Coordinates of C-alpha atoms and ligand atoms in Angstrom, one line a residue:
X1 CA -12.0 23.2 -23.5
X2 CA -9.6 20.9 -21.3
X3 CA -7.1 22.1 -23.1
X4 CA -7.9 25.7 -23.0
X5 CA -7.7 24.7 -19.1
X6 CA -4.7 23.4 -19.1
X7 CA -3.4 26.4 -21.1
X8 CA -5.0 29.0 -18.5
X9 CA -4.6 27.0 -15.1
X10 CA -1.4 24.0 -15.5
X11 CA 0.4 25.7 -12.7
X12 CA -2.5 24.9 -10.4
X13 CA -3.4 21.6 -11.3
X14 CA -0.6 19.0 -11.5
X15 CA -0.2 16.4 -14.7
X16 CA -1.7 13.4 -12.4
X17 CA -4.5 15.4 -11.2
X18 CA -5.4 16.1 -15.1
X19 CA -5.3 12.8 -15.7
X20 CA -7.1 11.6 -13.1
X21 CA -9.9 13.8 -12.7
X22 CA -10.1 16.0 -16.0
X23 CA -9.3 13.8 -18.8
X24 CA -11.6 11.5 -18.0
X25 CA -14.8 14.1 -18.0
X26 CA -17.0 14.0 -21.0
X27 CA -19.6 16.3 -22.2
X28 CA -23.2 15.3 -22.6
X29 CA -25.4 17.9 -22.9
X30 CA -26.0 21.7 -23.1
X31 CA -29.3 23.0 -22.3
X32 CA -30.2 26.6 -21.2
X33 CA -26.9 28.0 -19.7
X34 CA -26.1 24.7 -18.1
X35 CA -23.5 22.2 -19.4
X36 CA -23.8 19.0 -18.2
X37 CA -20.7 16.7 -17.9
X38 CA -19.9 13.0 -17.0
X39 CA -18.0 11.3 -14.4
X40 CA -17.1 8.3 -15.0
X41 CA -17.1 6.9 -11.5
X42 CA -20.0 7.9 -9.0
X43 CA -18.2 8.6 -5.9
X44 CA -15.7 11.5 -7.6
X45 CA -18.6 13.3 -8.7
X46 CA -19.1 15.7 -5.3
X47 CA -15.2 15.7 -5.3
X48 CA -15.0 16.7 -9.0
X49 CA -17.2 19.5 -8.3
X50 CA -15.8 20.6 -5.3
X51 CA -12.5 20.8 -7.2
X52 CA -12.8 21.7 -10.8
X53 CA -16.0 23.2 -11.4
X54 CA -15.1 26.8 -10.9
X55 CA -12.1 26.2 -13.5
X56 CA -14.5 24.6 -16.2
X57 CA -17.0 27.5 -15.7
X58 CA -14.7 29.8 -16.2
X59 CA -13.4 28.5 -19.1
X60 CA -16.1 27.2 -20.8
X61 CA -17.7 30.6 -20.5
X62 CA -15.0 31.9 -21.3
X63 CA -15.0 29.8 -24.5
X64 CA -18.5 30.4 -25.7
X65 CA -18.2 34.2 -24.9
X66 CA -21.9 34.1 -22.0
X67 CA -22.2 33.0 -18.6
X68 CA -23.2 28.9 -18.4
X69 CA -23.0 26.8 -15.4
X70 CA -22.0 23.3 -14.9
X71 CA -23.4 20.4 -14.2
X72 CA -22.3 16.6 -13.0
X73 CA -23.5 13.3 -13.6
X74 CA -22.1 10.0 -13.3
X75 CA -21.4 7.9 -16.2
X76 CA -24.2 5.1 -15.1
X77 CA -26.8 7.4 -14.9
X78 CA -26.5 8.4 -18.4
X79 CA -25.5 7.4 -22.1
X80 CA -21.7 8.8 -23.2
X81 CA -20.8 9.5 -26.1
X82 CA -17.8 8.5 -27.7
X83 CA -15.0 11.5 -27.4
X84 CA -11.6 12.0 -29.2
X85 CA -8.7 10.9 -27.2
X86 CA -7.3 13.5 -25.2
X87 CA -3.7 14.1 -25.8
X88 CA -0.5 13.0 -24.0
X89 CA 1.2 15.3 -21.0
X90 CA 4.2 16.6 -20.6
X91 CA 5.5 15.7 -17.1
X92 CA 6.0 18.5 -15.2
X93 CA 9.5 18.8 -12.7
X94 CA 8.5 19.8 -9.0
X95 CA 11.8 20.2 -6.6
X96 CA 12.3 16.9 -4.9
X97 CA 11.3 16.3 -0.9
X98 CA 14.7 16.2 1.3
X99 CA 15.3 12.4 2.2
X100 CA 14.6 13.2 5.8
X101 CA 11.3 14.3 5.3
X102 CA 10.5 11.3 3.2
X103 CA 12.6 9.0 6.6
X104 CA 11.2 10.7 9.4
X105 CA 7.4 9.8 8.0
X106 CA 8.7 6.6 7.1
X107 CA 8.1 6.2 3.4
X108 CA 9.5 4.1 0.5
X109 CA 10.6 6.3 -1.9
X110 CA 10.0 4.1 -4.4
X111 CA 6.4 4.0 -3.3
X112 CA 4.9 6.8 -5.2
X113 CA 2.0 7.9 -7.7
X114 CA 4.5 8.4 -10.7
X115 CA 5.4 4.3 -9.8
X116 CA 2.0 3.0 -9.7
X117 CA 0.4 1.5 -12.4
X118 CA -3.6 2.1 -12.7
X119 CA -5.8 -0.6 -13.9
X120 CA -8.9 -2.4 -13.6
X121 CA -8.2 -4.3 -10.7
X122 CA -7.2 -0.9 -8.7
X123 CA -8.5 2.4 -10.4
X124 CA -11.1 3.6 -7.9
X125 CA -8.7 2.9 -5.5
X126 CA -6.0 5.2 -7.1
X127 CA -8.7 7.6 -7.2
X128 CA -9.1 8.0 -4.0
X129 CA -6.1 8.2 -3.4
X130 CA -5.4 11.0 -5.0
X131 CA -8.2 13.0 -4.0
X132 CA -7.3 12.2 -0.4
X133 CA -3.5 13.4 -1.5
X134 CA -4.9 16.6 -3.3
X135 CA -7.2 17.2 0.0
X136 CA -6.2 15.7 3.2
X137 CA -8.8 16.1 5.5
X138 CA -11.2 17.7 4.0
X139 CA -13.5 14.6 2.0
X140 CA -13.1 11.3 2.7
X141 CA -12.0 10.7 6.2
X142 CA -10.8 8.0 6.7
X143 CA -9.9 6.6 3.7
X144 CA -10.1 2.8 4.0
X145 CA -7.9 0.5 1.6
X146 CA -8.4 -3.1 1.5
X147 CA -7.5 -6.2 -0.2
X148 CA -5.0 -9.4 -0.8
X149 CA -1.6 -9.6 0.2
X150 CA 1.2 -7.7 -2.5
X151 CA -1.8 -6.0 -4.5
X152 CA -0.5 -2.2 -3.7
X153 CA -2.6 -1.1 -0.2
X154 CA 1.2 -0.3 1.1
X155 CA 2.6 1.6 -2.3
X156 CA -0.5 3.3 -2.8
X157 CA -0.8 4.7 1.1
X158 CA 3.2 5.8 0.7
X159 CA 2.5 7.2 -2.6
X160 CA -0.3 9.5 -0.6
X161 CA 2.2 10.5 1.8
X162 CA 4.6 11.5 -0.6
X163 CA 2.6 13.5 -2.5
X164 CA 1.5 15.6 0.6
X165 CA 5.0 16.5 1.6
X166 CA 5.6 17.2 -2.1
X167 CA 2.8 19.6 -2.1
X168 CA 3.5 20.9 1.7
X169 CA 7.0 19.7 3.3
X170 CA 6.1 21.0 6.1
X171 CA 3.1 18.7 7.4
X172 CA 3.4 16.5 9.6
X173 CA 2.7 12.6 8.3
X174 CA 3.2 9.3 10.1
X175 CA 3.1 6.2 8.4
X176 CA 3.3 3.1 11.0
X177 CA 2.3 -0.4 10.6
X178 CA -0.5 -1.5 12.7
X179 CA 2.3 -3.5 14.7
X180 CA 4.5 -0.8 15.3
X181 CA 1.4 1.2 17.0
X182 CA 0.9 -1.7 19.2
X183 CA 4.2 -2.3 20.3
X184 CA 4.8 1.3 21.1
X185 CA 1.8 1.2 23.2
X186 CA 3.0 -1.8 25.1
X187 CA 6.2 -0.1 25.7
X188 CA 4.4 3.2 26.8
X189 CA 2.4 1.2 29.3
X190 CA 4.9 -0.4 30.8
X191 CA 6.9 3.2 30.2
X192 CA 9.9 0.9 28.4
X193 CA 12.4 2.8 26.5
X194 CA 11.7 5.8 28.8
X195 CA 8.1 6.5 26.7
X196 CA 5.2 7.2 29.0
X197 CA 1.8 7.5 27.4
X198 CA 2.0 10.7 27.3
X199 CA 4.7 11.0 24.5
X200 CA 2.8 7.9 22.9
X201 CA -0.3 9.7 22.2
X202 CA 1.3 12.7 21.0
X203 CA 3.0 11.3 18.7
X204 CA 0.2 10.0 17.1
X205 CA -1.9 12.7 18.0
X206 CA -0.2 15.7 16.5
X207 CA 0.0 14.8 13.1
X208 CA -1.7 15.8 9.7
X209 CA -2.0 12.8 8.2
X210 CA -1.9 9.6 10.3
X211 CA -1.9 6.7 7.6
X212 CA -2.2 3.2 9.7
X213 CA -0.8 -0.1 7.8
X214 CA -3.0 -3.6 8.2
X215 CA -5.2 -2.8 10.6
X216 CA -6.0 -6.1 10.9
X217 CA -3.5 -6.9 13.5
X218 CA -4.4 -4.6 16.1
X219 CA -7.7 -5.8 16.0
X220 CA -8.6 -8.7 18.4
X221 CA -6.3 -6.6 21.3
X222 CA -9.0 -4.9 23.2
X223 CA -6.2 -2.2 24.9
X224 CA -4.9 -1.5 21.1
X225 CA -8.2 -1.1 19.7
X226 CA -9.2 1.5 23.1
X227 CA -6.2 3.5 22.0
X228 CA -6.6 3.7 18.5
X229 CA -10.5 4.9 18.8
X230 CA -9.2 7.7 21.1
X231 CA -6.7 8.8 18.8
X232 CA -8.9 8.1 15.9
X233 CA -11.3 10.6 17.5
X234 CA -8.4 13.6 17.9
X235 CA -7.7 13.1 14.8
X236 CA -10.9 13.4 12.8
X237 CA -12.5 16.0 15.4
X238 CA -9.6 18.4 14.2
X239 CA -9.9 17.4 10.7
X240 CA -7.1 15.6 10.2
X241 CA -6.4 12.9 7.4
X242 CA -6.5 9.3 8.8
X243 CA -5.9 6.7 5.8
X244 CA -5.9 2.5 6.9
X245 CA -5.5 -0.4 5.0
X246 CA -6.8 -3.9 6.0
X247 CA -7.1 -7.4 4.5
X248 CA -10.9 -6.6 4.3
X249 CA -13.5 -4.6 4.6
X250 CA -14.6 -3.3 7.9
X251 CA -17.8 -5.1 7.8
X252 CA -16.0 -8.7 7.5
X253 CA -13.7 -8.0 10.3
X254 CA -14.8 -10.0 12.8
X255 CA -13.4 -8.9 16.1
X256 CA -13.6 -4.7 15.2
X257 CA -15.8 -3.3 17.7
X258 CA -18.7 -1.7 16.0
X259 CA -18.0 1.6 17.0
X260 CA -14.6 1.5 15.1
X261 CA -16.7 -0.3 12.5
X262 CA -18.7 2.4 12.1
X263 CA -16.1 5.2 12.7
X264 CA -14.1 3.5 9.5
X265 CA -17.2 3.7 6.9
X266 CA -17.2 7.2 7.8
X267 CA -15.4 8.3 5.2
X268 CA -15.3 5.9 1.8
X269 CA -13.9 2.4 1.3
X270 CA -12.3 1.3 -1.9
X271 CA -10.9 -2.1 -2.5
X272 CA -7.9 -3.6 -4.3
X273 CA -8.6 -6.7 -6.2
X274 CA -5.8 -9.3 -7.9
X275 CA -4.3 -7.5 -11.8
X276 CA -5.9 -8.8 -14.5
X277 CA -4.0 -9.4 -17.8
X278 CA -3.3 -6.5 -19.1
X279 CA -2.3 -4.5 -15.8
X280 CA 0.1 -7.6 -14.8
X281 CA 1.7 -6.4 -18.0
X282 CA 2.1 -2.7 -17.2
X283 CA 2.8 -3.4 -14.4
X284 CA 6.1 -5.4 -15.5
X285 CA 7.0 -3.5 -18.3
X286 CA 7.1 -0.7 -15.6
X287 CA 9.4 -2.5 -13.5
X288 CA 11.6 -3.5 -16.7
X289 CA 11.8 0.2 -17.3
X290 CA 12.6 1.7 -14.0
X291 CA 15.2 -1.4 -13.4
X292 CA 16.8 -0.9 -17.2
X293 CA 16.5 -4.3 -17.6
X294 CA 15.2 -5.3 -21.6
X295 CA 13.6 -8.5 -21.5
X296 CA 12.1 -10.0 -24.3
X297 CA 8.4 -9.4 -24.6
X298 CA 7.8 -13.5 -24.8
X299 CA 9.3 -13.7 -21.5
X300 CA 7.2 -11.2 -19.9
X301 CA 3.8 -12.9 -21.8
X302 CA 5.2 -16.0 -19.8
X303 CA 5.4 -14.5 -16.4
X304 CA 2.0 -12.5 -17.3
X305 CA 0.1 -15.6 -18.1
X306 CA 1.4 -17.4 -15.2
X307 CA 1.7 -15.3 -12.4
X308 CA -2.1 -13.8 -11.5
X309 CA -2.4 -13.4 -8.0
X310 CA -0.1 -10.6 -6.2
X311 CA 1.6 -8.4 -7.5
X312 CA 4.5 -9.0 -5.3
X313 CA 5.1 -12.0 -7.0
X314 CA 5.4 -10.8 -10.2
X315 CA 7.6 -8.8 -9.0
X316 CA 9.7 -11.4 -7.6
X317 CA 9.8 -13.6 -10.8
X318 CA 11.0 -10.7 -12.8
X319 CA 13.7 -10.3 -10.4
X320 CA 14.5 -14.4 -10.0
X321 CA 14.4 -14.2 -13.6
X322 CA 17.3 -11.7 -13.7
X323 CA 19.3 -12.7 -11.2
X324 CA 19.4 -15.7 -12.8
X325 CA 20.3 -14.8 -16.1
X326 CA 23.5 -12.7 -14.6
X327 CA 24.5 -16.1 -12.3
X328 CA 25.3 -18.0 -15.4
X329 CA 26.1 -14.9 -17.9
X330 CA 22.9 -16.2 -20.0
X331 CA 20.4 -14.4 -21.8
X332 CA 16.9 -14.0 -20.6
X333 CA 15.5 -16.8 -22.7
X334 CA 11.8 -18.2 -22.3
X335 CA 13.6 -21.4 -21.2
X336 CA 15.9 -19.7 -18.5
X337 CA 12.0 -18.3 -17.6
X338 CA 10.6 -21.8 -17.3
X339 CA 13.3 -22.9 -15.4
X340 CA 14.1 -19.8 -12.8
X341 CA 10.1 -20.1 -11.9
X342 CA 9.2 -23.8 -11.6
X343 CA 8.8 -24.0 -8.4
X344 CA 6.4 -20.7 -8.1
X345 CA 4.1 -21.8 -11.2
X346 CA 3.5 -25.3 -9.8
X347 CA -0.4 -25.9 -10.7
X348 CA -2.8 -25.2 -7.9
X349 CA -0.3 -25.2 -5.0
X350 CA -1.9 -25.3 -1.6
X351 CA 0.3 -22.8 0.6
X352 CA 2.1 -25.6 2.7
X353 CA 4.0 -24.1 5.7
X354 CA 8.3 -24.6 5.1
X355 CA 11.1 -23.4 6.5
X356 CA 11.4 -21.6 3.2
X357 CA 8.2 -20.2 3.8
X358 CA 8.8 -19.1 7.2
X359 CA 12.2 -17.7 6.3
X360 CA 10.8 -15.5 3.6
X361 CA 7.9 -14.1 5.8
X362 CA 10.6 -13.4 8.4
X363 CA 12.9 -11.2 6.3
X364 CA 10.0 -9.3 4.6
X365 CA 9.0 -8.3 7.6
X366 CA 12.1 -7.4 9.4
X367 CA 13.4 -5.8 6.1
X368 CA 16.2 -8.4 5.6
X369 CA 17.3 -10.7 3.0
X370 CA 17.0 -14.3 3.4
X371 CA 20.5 -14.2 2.0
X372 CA 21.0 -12.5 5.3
X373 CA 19.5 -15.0 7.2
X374 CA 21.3 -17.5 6.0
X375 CA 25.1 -15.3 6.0
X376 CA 27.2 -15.7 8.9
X377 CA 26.1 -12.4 10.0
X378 CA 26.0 -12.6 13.8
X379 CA 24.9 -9.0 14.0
X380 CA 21.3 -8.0 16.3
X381 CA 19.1 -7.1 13.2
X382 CA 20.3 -10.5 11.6
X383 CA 20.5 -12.9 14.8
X384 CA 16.8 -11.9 16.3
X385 CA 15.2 -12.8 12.8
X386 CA 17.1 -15.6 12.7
X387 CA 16.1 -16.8 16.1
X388 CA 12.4 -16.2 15.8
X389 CA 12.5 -18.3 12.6
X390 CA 14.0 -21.3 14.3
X391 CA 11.4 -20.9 16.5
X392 CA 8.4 -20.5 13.9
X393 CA 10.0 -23.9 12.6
X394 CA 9.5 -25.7 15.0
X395 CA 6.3 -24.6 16.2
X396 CA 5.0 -24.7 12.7
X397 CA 6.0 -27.3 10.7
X398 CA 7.3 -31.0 11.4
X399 CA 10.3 -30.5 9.6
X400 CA 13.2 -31.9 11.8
X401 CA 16.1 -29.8 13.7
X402 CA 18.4 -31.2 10.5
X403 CA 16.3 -29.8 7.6
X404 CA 15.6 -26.7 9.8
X405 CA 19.2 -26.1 10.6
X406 CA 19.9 -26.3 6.6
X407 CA 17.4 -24.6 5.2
X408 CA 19.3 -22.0 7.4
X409 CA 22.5 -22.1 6.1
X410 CA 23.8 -25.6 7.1
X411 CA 23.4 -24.3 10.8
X412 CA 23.5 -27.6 13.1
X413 CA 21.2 -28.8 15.0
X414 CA 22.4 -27.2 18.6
X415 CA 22.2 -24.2 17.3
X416 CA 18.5 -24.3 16.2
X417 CA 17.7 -26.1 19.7
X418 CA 19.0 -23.1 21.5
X419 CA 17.9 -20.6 18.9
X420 CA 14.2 -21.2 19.2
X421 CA 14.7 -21.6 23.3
X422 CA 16.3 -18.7 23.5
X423 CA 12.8 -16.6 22.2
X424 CA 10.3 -19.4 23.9
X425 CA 11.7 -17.8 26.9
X426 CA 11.8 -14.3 25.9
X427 CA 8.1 -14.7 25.0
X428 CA 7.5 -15.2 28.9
X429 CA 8.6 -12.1 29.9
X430 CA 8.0 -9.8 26.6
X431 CA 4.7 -9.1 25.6
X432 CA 5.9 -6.7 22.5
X433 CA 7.8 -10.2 20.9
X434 CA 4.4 -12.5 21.2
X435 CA 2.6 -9.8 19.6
X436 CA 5.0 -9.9 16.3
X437 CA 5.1 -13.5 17.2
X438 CA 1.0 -13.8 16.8
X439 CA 1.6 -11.1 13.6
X440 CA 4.5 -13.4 12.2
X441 CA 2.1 -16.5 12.5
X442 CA -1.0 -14.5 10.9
X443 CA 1.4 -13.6 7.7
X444 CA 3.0 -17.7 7.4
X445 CA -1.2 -18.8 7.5
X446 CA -3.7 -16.2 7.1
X447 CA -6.0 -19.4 8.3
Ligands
ADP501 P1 0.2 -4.8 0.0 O1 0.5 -3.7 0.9 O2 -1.2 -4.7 -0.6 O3 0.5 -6.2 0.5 P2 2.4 -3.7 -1.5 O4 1.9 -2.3 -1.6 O5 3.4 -4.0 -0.6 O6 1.1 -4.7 -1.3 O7 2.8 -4.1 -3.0 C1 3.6 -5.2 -3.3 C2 4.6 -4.9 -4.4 O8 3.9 -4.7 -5.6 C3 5.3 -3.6 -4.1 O9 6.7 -3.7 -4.5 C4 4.6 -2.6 -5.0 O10 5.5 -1.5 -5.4 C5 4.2 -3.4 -6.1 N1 2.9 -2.9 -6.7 C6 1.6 -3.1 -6.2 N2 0.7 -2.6 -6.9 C7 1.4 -1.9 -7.9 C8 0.9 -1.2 -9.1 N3 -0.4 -0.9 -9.3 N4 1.9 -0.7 -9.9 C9 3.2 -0.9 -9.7 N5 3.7 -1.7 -8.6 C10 2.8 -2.2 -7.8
MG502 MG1 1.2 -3.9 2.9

């Protein structure tokens, strides 16, 4: 029947929506007129139904030559039976988004649906993902992501995003880090930059799909949090898509007032939880394959069985691991492995706050290198970063103005002095760098 489906209706329902939502469906019974079919996960089943019942009606009728209806049920509420595999898809070419589509919303290209592997850890998640892609607006407002640091909440809202413009390049989608929302506000208050409020709330106001990056930090910042309900409020009252991701659930944060509390369980929550096994292995023999690296399957067992809990670092031992191996013009051996990530696999490490720490946090989040960091660069992207880690030094750790300074890039010690004076007195007069400052601080220790 699926494939009589496919047959009849492929050009209306892409190869990820087949596999998300069709492949998956499995008959169980026929009684009367009425076929009754399962869903493997319980939320879907309204959304399945919404969706695809009208095609399987058709087709199923079709099929048996009468009139039968359909019916849904979730997996747990009834026995499956065991079903021959369905078969593999062809990928089907769609023409690609114009890069400045993809810039002005803000994305990652590399952030898509076609890049994301599915597994235990983050299948419902996916899901809902994709039904929110397929439907903005129309079922599960707002979607709410949550979970560790590096598990995917970021790839996964992009990969949204870009399906939307794929499907309609015309609507308008904003992706913005909870940060960036709150320093634009503070600059619209105090009308910096030449934004007054006005422009502020339109820009977040007059937008399809609003998609909102760790929540977490605005919350705690009672003008933020007042601005955000009000445009949380335009936005659903005209029935537009609002998608945020957190560090946890809305019940466990704290300082959200309840009425955003509620307002966020809304629509449906799904969580993210750490890769197990077998997706840390898709998901690096993904990354060998879009990178063209060829890395011997021992060597990705070894980074596998060692690094479980983010999928960021994974990432990064992969690359270390590569990088390496072209330094010294060496093969990817399990011992270059062993070697490149000793320092990361070091038994039950307690997070201890370094400069190395500190420098990495910093770069992630300006989008820098800590290559850069420590360069000669004297350029403003480069020098602020640089600055502001100075500073995190030596408020953070006891690690003296020598080992500071050369963690840096043998910078001396005057330099660091008036490095980290230099934004100490900034963060007098500017209240947009001690909110990255307090955001920067969060990141180095969630505690
Ligand atoms: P988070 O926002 O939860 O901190 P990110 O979305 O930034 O995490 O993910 C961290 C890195 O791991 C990114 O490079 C992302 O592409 C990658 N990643 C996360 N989940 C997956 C996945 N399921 N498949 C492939 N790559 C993933
Ligand atoms: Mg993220």
């Amino acid at each position: 029947i699926l494939l009589i489906l496919r047959e009849e209706y492929g050009d209306q329902i892409t190869d990820i929506s087949y596999k998300t939502w069709l492949e998956p469906l499995k008959p169980y019974s026929f009684k009367g007129n009425t076929i009754t079919i399962i869903v493997p996960e319980q939320p879907f089943i309204s959304y399945v139904k919404k969706k695809y019942s009208t095609f399987l009606k058709v087709t199923i009728s079709e099929f048996l030559g009468k009139e039968c209806e359909v019916d849904f049920k979730a997996k747990e509420q009834v026995e499956a039976e065991e079903q021959p595999a369905a078969p593999s898809l062809i990928p089907k070419a769609k023409a690609p988004v114009s890069p400045d589509v993809i810039q002005n919303a803000n994305l990652n290209p590399k952030y898509t649906f076609d890049t994301f592997v599915v597994g235990s850890n983050n299948n419902l998640a996916h899901a809902a993902a994709l039904a929110v892609a397929e439907s903005p607006g129309e079922i599960y407002n707002p979607l709410f992501i949550y979970g560790g640091v590096g598990l995917g909440k970021t790839h996964l809202m992009h990969a949204i995003a870009h399906f939307i413009l794929k499907d309609n390049p015309k609507s308008k989608i904003l992706y913005v880090s909870s940060e960036t929302f709150t320093n634009e506000l503070i600059d619209a208050i105090r009308n910096k930059n030449n934004i007054t409020t006005t422009e502020f709330r339109e820009k977040y106001r007059n937008n399809d799909v609003l998609l909102i990056d760790d929540i977490q930090f605005i919350i705690g910042k009672e003008s933020t949090q007042e601005e955000f309900f009000h445009t949380f409020n335009t936005l659903y009252e005209s029935k537009k898509q609002i998608i945020i991701s957190s560090d946890k659930p809305p019940k466990e944060i704290e300082t959200l007032e309840e009425r955003l509390r509620s307002r966020f369980e809304w629509g449906l929550t799904v969580d993210i939880q750490s890769p197990d096994y077998e997706t840390r292995m898709a998901i690096l023999r993904k990354k060998e394959e879009m990178e063209g690296y060829n890395i011997d399957n021992e060597v990705i067992k070894y980074i596998a069985t060692n690094i479980k809990s983010n999928i960021r670092e994974l990432e990064g031992a992969l690359t270390k691991i590569v990088a390496l191996s072209r330094l010294n013009k060496c093969d990817i051996t399990l011992e270059l492995a062993e070697e490149a990530l000793k320092d990361i696999i070091s038994p039950n490490a307690q997070r201890e706050v370094t400069p190395e720490l500190i420098i990495q946090v910093v770069s992630d989040h300006f989008g820098i290198t800590p290559a850069d960091v420590m360069s000669q660069k004297r350029t403003k992207d480069i020098v602020y970063p640089r600055q502001i880690i100075m500073y995190l030094c030596r408020d953070m750790t006891e690690a003296s103005l020598q080992v500071i300074g050369l963690s840096l890039g043998k910078r001396d010690h005057t330099t660091v002095i008036h490095g980290a004076e230099k934004i100490a007195a900034d963060l007098q007069k500017d209240e947009t760098l001690r909110n990255t400052i307090d955001i920067l601080k969060k990141k180095i220790n969630p505690q």
